[in-house]
């Protein structure tokens, strides 16, 4: 309920298939400023008719309606994180009551689920899954989606994916891109992942799933690290065009406002950048780059995957400094080539 004692209405689409089968839930905007998933669900909800499905598709287009309306990550006023409030309490806080209604009415009645997120503001998250692969049912779900990278953990207490999984509904979080914007390449890849899941679980028995080009499951915290600023100033990213770096490679430089002092941050190991700060202003201790370690074979496979999907098309070039010109040029050139590789002249 809101201050006028009016009910908060959730935008929900439920497609009941003409044929029996499992129930799949999809959720977006558990954090109100994470909207890539909103577009994914809009597309999926309008893609299938009951005659197409063997089972049921449940799309909760916006979970955190108050935050979405206010263009805020958390619930307004009390600044509560809805994704730490599941499965909720009937007599708890505002967040807890909302979480309980959503969990009881939709999540607990399904057989598996995908929860779509993005990074927080001023950060970019490379598309990956977060899931507890020690749970065989969750591992099957993540493999079906086809994420190139999986960070394995049980998840935070109160998070939708952890509480749903513990309730017997295997659930994975899909992280993709930036807050407050649509990123078409990521949206298309997420839609493909949902279709992979539907094909694997026979909601779409006539569709063949498509495996990922590159795959890595990260189970140890020692295989990843956040690189942080040791000084304040202005940061310029120097890696690129792919989010892959070699051990010892210069990744970014922090300069003071007179450009007289520079602090260089180098890669401690060969790795894949999965989280990147998009704000050029930094303070000491601010996280700049989330780096996952890669073996030589994984590094080659990751580079091939980004060549195929076109990392530049994820629209990260707006803050990448000197590398942005080449990325912008290659992005627009890609759209002006015919199938035989010749320019169309348009």
Tab-separated table of C-alpha atoms in Angstrom:
chain	number	residue	atom	x	y	z
A	1	UNK	CA	0.000	0.000	0.000
A	2	UNK	CA	1.116	3.598	-0.549
A	3	UNK	CA	0.535	6.743	1.550
A	4	UNK	CA	-2.971	7.071	0.093
A	5	UNK	CA	-3.779	3.514	1.214
A	6	UNK	CA	-3.830	2.391	-2.395
A	7	UNK	CA	-2.525	-0.991	-3.492
A	8	UNK	CA	0.780	-1.187	-5.372
A	9	UNK	CA	0.036	-2.959	-8.645
A	10	UNK	CA	2.679	-5.131	-10.307
A	11	UNK	CA	2.840	-5.438	-14.106
A	12	UNK	CA	2.623	-9.197	-14.646
A	13	UNK	CA	2.116	-11.361	-17.732
A	14	UNK	CA	1.192	-15.029	-17.356
A	15	UNK	CA	1.046	-17.189	-20.472
A	16	UNK	CA	-0.589	-20.546	-19.764
A	17	UNK	CA	0.401	-23.020	-22.456
A	18	UNK	CA	-2.123	-25.233	-24.181
A	19	UNK	CA	0.033	-28.209	-23.207
A	20	UNK	CA	1.152	-29.338	-19.726
A	21	UNK	CA	4.679	-28.568	-18.616
A	22	UNK	CA	6.828	-26.713	-16.048
A	23	UNK	CA	6.360	-23.181	-14.793
A	24	UNK	CA	9.161	-20.683	-15.439
A	25	UNK	CA	9.231	-17.283	-13.723
A	26	UNK	CA	11.170	-14.276	-14.987
A	27	UNK	CA	11.701	-11.172	-12.848
A	28	UNK	CA	13.168	-7.744	-13.590
A	29	UNK	CA	13.761	-4.481	-11.727
A	30	UNK	CA	14.014	-5.948	-8.237
A	31	UNK	CA	16.262	-2.900	-8.086
A	32	UNK	CA	14.253	-0.043	-9.555
A	33	UNK	CA	16.976	1.412	-11.786
A	34	UNK	CA	17.973	-1.886	-13.448
A	35	UNK	CA	15.959	-1.871	-16.647
A	36	UNK	CA	17.741	-4.045	-19.206
A	37	UNK	CA	15.718	-6.959	-17.856
A	38	UNK	CA	12.495	-4.970	-18.176
A	39	UNK	CA	13.008	-4.909	-21.928
A	40	UNK	CA	13.862	-8.618	-21.966
A	41	UNK	CA	10.578	-9.476	-20.251
A	42	UNK	CA	8.592	-7.122	-22.476
A	43	UNK	CA	9.930	-8.937	-25.532
A	44	UNK	CA	9.495	-12.448	-24.111
A	45	UNK	CA	5.951	-11.799	-22.881
A	46	UNK	CA	4.871	-10.751	-26.369
A	47	UNK	CA	6.697	-13.528	-28.202
A	48	UNK	CA	4.669	-16.608	-27.278
A	49	UNK	CA	1.052	-17.649	-27.527
A	50	UNK	CA	-0.534	-20.423	-25.435
A	51	UNK	CA	-0.360	-22.760	-28.438
A	52	UNK	CA	3.438	-22.398	-28.425
A	53	UNK	CA	4.013	-23.455	-24.834
A	54	UNK	CA	4.179	-26.729	-22.955
A	55	UNK	CA	3.866	-25.210	-19.514
A	56	UNK	CA	3.509	-21.719	-18.061
A	57	UNK	CA	5.545	-18.539	-18.417
A	58	UNK	CA	5.298	-15.998	-15.558
A	59	UNK	CA	6.806	-12.548	-16.243
A	60	UNK	CA	6.948	-10.029	-13.385
A	61	UNK	CA	7.997	-7.047	-15.486
A	62	UNK	CA	8.824	-4.728	-12.559
A	63	UNK	CA	9.223	-6.177	-9.070
A	64	UNK	CA	10.224	-2.983	-7.236
A	65	UNK	CA	7.450	-0.704	-8.483
A	66	UNK	CA	8.045	2.121	-5.936
A	67	UNK	CA	11.767	2.224	-6.767
A	68	UNK	CA	11.076	2.032	-10.489
A	69	UNK	CA	8.682	4.983	-10.319
A	70	UNK	CA	11.204	7.013	-8.316
A	71	UNK	CA	14.103	5.939	-10.599
A	72	UNK	CA	15.912	4.599	-7.541
A	73	UNK	CA	17.674	1.324	-6.839
A	74	UNK	CA	16.082	0.719	-3.456
A	75	UNK	CA	12.624	1.238	-2.041
A	76	UNK	CA	12.105	5.003	-1.495
A	77	UNK	CA	11.831	6.659	1.912
A	78	UNK	CA	13.471	3.899	3.991
A	79	UNK	CA	16.059	3.027	1.332
A	80	UNK	CA	15.518	-0.699	1.855
A	81	UNK	CA	16.935	-3.277	-0.523
A	82	UNK	CA	14.048	-5.426	-1.723
A	83	UNK	CA	16.605	-8.052	-2.757
A	84	UNK	CA	17.508	-8.639	0.879
A	85	UNK	CA	13.895	-9.012	2.000
A	86	UNK	CA	12.746	-12.371	0.587
A	87	UNK	CA	10.827	-14.535	1.333
A	88	UNK	CA	9.273	-11.791	3.426
A	89	UNK	CA	6.982	-11.511	6.433
A	90	UNK	CA	3.264	-10.706	6.514
A	91	UNK	CA	3.744	-8.381	9.517
A	92	UNK	CA	7.230	-7.102	8.637
A	93	UNK	CA	8.536	-3.912	7.047
A	94	UNK	CA	7.234	-2.453	3.792
A	95	UNK	CA	9.916	-4.325	1.866
A	96	UNK	CA	9.260	-7.572	3.718
A	97	UNK	CA	5.508	-7.410	3.068
A	98	UNK	CA	6.036	-6.722	-0.621
A	99	UNK	CA	8.532	-9.553	-0.847
A	100	UNK	CA	6.155	-12.009	0.807
A	101	UNK	CA	3.294	-11.219	-1.572
A	102	UNK	CA	5.528	-11.611	-4.617
A	103	UNK	CA	7.169	-14.763	-3.282
A	104	UNK	CA	3.944	-16.484	-2.242
A	105	UNK	CA	1.812	-15.547	-5.235
A	106	UNK	CA	4.325	-16.131	-8.006
A	107	UNK	CA	7.815	-17.426	-7.162
A	108	UNK	CA	6.890	-20.336	-4.877
A	109	UNK	CA	4.373	-21.653	-7.412
A	110	UNK	CA	6.944	-22.055	-10.173
A	111	UNK	CA	9.488	-24.761	-10.973
A	112	UNK	CA	12.492	-22.560	-11.835
A	113	UNK	CA	13.320	-18.891	-12.341
A	114	UNK	CA	15.640	-16.263	-13.819
A	115	UNK	CA	16.103	-12.934	-12.044
A	116	UNK	CA	17.528	-10.161	-14.272
A	117	UNK	CA	19.806	-7.467	-12.838
A	118	UNK	CA	22.397	-4.904	-13.948
A	119	UNK	CA	25.213	-3.142	-12.154
A	120	UNK	CA	24.619	-0.181	-9.892
A	121	UNK	CA	24.837	3.312	-11.353
A	122	UNK	CA	28.181	4.418	-12.767
A	123	UNK	CA	29.340	0.824	-13.218
A	124	UNK	CA	29.242	-1.656	-16.079
A	125	UNK	CA	28.728	-5.368	-15.489
A	126	UNK	CA	29.731	-7.833	-18.154
A	127	UNK	CA	26.912	-10.306	-18.767
A	128	UNK	CA	27.213	-13.285	-16.408
A	129	UNK	CA	25.173	-15.526	-14.130
A	130	UNK	CA	25.260	-15.767	-10.350
A	131	UNK	CA	24.010	-19.080	-9.025
A	132	UNK	CA	24.702	-21.890	-6.580
A	133	UNK	CA	26.054	-24.579	-8.880
A	134	UNK	CA	26.517	-26.933	-5.913
A	135	UNK	CA	22.770	-27.398	-6.320
A	136	UNK	CA	22.324	-29.785	-9.257
A	137	UNK	CA	19.010	-28.246	-10.305
A	138	UNK	CA	20.505	-24.757	-10.355
A	139	UNK	CA	23.543	-26.013	-12.273
A	140	UNK	CA	21.229	-27.456	-14.926
A	141	UNK	CA	19.345	-24.160	-15.169
A	142	UNK	CA	22.525	-22.095	-15.609
A	143	UNK	CA	23.899	-24.511	-18.178
A	144	UNK	CA	20.604	-24.277	-20.062
A	145	UNK	CA	20.747	-20.468	-20.113
A	146	UNK	CA	24.214	-20.598	-21.641
A	147	UNK	CA	26.024	-17.887	-19.673
A	148	UNK	CA	29.677	-17.493	-20.649
A	149	UNK	CA	30.652	-16.816	-17.031
A	150	UNK	CA	29.088	-18.118	-13.811
A	151	UNK	CA	29.999	-16.846	-10.344
A	152	UNK	CA	29.010	-19.665	-8.016
A	153	UNK	CA	27.761	-18.969	-4.508
A	154	UNK	CA	24.654	-19.510	-2.419
A	155	UNK	CA	23.893	-15.795	-2.605
A	156	UNK	CA	23.128	-13.256	0.090
A	157	UNK	CA	20.527	-14.031	2.729
A	158	UNK	CA	17.220	-12.500	1.690
A	159	UNK	CA	18.079	-12.395	-2.007
A	160	UNK	CA	15.441	-13.694	-4.381
A	161	UNK	CA	17.660	-16.355	-5.957
A	162	UNK	CA	18.875	-17.793	-2.647
A	163	UNK	CA	15.484	-17.901	-0.955
A	164	UNK	CA	13.723	-19.304	-4.024
A	165	UNK	CA	16.368	-22.009	-4.446
A	166	UNK	CA	16.148	-22.988	-0.775
A	167	UNK	CA	12.359	-23.177	-1.201
A	168	UNK	CA	12.776	-25.736	-3.981
A	169	UNK	CA	12.580	-23.368	-6.951
A	170	UNK	CA	16.051	-23.339	-8.577
A	171	UNK	CA	16.840	-19.753	-9.525
A	172	UNK	CA	19.752	-17.895	-11.111
A	173	UNK	CA	20.561	-14.193	-11.262
A	174	UNK	CA	21.550	-12.825	-14.661
A	175	UNK	CA	23.716	-9.688	-14.424
A	176	UNK	CA	23.897	-7.589	-17.590
A	177	UNK	CA	25.194	-4.123	-18.321
A	178	UNK	CA	24.453	-0.768	-16.761
A	179	UNK	CA	21.617	0.754	-14.777
A	180	UNK	CA	19.110	3.193	-16.308
A	181	UNK	CA	19.615	2.222	-19.945
A	182	UNK	CA	18.829	-0.357	-22.610
A	183	UNK	CA	21.768	-2.191	-24.195
A	184	UNK	CA	20.425	-3.995	-27.274
A	185	UNK	CA	23.181	-6.601	-27.657
A	186	UNK	CA	22.828	-7.724	-24.062
A	187	UNK	CA	19.044	-7.779	-24.331
A	188	UNK	CA	19.207	-10.005	-27.412
A	189	UNK	CA	21.647	-12.365	-25.700
A	190	UNK	CA	19.391	-12.566	-22.640
A	191	UNK	CA	16.372	-13.366	-24.796
A	192	UNK	CA	18.383	-16.135	-26.450
A	193	UNK	CA	19.267	-17.439	-22.979
A	194	UNK	CA	15.607	-17.527	-21.916
A	195	UNK	CA	14.733	-19.408	-25.094
A	196	UNK	CA	17.560	-21.851	-24.349
A	197	UNK	CA	16.011	-22.519	-20.931
A	198	UNK	CA	12.544	-22.949	-22.397
A	199	UNK	CA	13.912	-25.383	-24.983
A	200	UNK	CA	15.902	-27.374	-22.406
A	201	UNK	CA	12.927	-27.754	-20.074
A	202	UNK	CA	10.554	-28.549	-22.960
A	203	UNK	CA	8.424	-25.433	-22.659
A	204	UNK	CA	9.414	-25.062	-26.314
A	205	UNK	CA	10.038	-28.688	-27.340
A	206	UNK	CA	10.485	-27.867	-31.021
A	207	UNK	CA	13.295	-25.327	-30.401
A	208	UNK	CA	16.972	-26.323	-30.199
A	209	UNK	CA	19.092	-24.624	-27.554
A	210	UNK	CA	22.375	-22.923	-28.495
A	211	UNK	CA	25.480	-23.496	-26.342
A	212	UNK	CA	27.784	-20.589	-25.388
A	213	UNK	CA	31.026	-19.976	-27.259
A	214	UNK	CA	33.023	-19.600	-24.037
A	215	UNK	CA	32.277	-20.959	-20.604
A	216	UNK	CA	33.836	-20.542	-17.158
A	217	UNK	CA	32.510	-21.349	-13.703
A	218	UNK	CA	34.130	-19.417	-10.880
A	219	UNK	CA	33.918	-21.179	-7.511
A	220	UNK	CA	36.883	-19.692	-5.607
A	221	UNK	CA	37.113	-16.141	-4.312
A	222	UNK	CA	40.860	-16.270	-4.960
A	223	UNK	CA	40.182	-16.316	-8.714
A	224	UNK	CA	38.771	-12.794	-8.724
A	225	UNK	CA	39.538	-9.416	-7.210
A	226	UNK	CA	38.362	-5.825	-7.176
A	227	UNK	CA	41.119	-3.353	-8.047
A	228	UNK	CA	40.622	-0.129	-6.118
A	229	UNK	CA	41.926	3.410	-6.342
A	230	UNK	CA	44.723	4.247	-3.918
A	231	UNK	CA	44.362	7.968	-4.570
A	232	UNK	CA	41.686	10.415	-5.624
A	233	UNK	CA	41.514	12.158	-8.985
A	234	UNK	CA	40.413	11.385	-12.528
A	235	UNK	CA	40.618	7.872	-13.930
A	236	UNK	CA	41.104	7.015	-17.587
A	237	UNK	CA	40.719	3.442	-18.769
A	238	UNK	CA	43.500	2.203	-21.047
A	239	UNK	CA	42.479	-1.418	-21.681
A	240	UNK	CA	40.544	-2.449	-24.751
A	241	UNK	CA	38.916	-3.031	-27.093
A	242	UNK	CA	38.106	-6.394	-25.475
A	243	UNK	CA	37.642	-6.718	-21.693
A	244	UNK	CA	40.638	-9.057	-21.472
A	245	UNK	CA	44.025	-8.077	-20.031
A	246	UNK	CA	47.427	-9.723	-19.669
A	247	UNK	CA	49.340	-9.913	-16.394
A	248	UNK	CA	51.220	-6.635	-15.912
A	249	UNK	CA	49.169	-4.767	-18.527
A	250	UNK	CA	48.266	-1.164	-17.742
A	251	UNK	CA	44.505	-1.036	-17.225
A	252	UNK	CA	43.884	2.513	-16.088
A	253	UNK	CA	45.630	5.680	-14.928
A	254	UNK	CA	44.522	8.030	-12.149
A	255	UNK	CA	45.747	11.620	-12.551
A	256	UNK	CA	45.358	14.702	-10.422
A	257	UNK	CA	43.559	17.741	-11.807
A	258	UNK	CA	46.831	19.380	-12.844
A	259	UNK	CA	47.919	16.213	-14.675
A	260	UNK	CA	51.191	16.269	-12.733
A	261	UNK	CA	50.849	13.048	-10.739
A	262	UNK	CA	49.786	9.747	-12.209
A	263	UNK	CA	48.966	6.474	-10.523
A	264	UNK	CA	49.033	3.464	-12.856
A	265	UNK	CA	46.995	0.337	-12.072
A	266	UNK	CA	48.254	-2.860	-13.693
A	267	UNK	CA	46.642	-6.264	-14.039
A	268	UNK	CA	47.849	-8.614	-11.260
A	269	UNK	CA	47.076	-11.594	-13.505
A	270	UNK	CA	45.683	-12.391	-16.936
A	271	UNK	CA	41.979	-11.938	-16.623
A	272	UNK	CA	38.528	-10.918	-17.763
A	273	UNK	CA	37.012	-7.610	-16.664
A	274	UNK	CA	33.476	-8.292	-15.441
A	275	UNK	CA	32.850	-5.109	-13.485
A	276	UNK	CA	34.084	-1.672	-14.526
A	277	UNK	CA	33.615	1.789	-13.061
A	278	UNK	CA	32.071	4.220	-15.539
A	279	UNK	CA	32.609	7.320	-13.391
A	280	UNK	CA	35.905	9.120	-14.157
A	281	UNK	CA	35.913	10.795	-10.728
A	282	UNK	CA	37.411	8.582	-8.020
A	283	UNK	CA	38.169	8.624	-4.322
A	284	UNK	CA	40.680	6.444	-2.479
A	285	UNK	CA	39.255	2.965	-2.009
A	286	UNK	CA	36.707	3.214	-4.818
A	287	UNK	CA	36.397	-0.019	-6.846
A	288	UNK	CA	37.511	0.470	-10.440
A	289	UNK	CA	37.753	-2.958	-12.072
A	290	UNK	CA	36.406	-6.392	-11.102
A	291	UNK	CA	38.846	-8.902	-12.584
A	292	UNK	CA	38.430	-12.680	-12.987
A	293	UNK	CA	41.534	-14.812	-13.555
A	294	UNK	CA	41.799	-16.752	-16.848
A	295	UNK	CA	43.996	-19.629	-17.914
A	296	UNK	CA	45.706	-19.390	-21.308
A	297	UNK	CA	43.042	-21.568	-22.939
A	298	UNK	CA	40.226	-19.596	-21.309
A	299	UNK	CA	41.807	-16.348	-22.429
A	300	UNK	CA	41.868	-17.442	-26.073
A	301	UNK	CA	38.286	-18.733	-25.911
A	302	UNK	CA	37.077	-15.507	-24.275
A	303	UNK	CA	38.722	-13.357	-26.937
A	304	UNK	CA	37.105	-15.436	-29.685
A	305	UNK	CA	33.723	-15.066	-27.988
A	306	UNK	CA	34.004	-11.280	-27.860
A	307	UNK	CA	35.089	-11.155	-31.471
A	308	UNK	CA	31.871	-12.991	-32.286
A	309	UNK	CA	29.397	-11.020	-30.164
A	310	UNK	CA	30.995	-7.619	-30.722
A	311	UNK	CA	31.949	-6.197	-27.340
A	312	UNK	CA	31.922	-2.674	-28.782
A	313	UNK	CA	28.198	-3.000	-29.449
A	314	UNK	CA	27.536	-3.150	-25.712
A	315	UNK	CA	27.870	0.645	-25.865
A	316	UNK	CA	30.650	1.124	-23.336
A	317	UNK	CA	32.646	3.523	-25.480
A	318	UNK	CA	31.088	6.664	-23.998
A	319	UNK	CA	33.746	6.788	-21.261
A	320	UNK	CA	36.683	4.808	-22.620
A	321	UNK	CA	38.995	7.682	-23.498
A	322	UNK	CA	41.428	7.226	-26.410
A	323	UNK	CA	40.062	3.793	-27.349
A	324	UNK	CA	36.571	5.160	-27.969
A	325	UNK	CA	37.294	6.461	-31.500
A	326	UNK	CA	38.297	3.036	-32.807
A	327	UNK	CA	35.358	1.388	-31.062
A	328	UNK	CA	32.824	3.871	-32.388
A	329	UNK	CA	34.217	3.476	-35.900
A	330	UNK	CA	34.085	-0.320	-35.777
A	331	UNK	CA	30.573	-0.238	-34.342
A	332	UNK	CA	29.160	1.822	-37.182
A	333	UNK	CA	31.225	-0.007	-39.823
A	334	UNK	CA	29.680	-3.281	-38.672
A	335	UNK	CA	26.228	-2.001	-39.533
A	336	UNK	CA	27.220	-0.871	-43.021
A	337	UNK	CA	28.580	-4.113	-44.389
A	338	UNK	CA	26.692	-6.496	-46.605
A	339	UNK	CA	26.758	-10.257	-46.131
A	340	UNK	CA	29.748	-10.642	-48.469
A	341	UNK	CA	31.721	-8.068	-46.472
A	342	UNK	CA	31.459	-5.236	-49.027
A	343	UNK	CA	30.241	-1.793	-48.095
A	344	UNK	CA	26.617	-1.110	-48.924
A	345	UNK	CA	27.245	2.627	-49.314
A	346	UNK	CA	24.248	3.467	-47.170
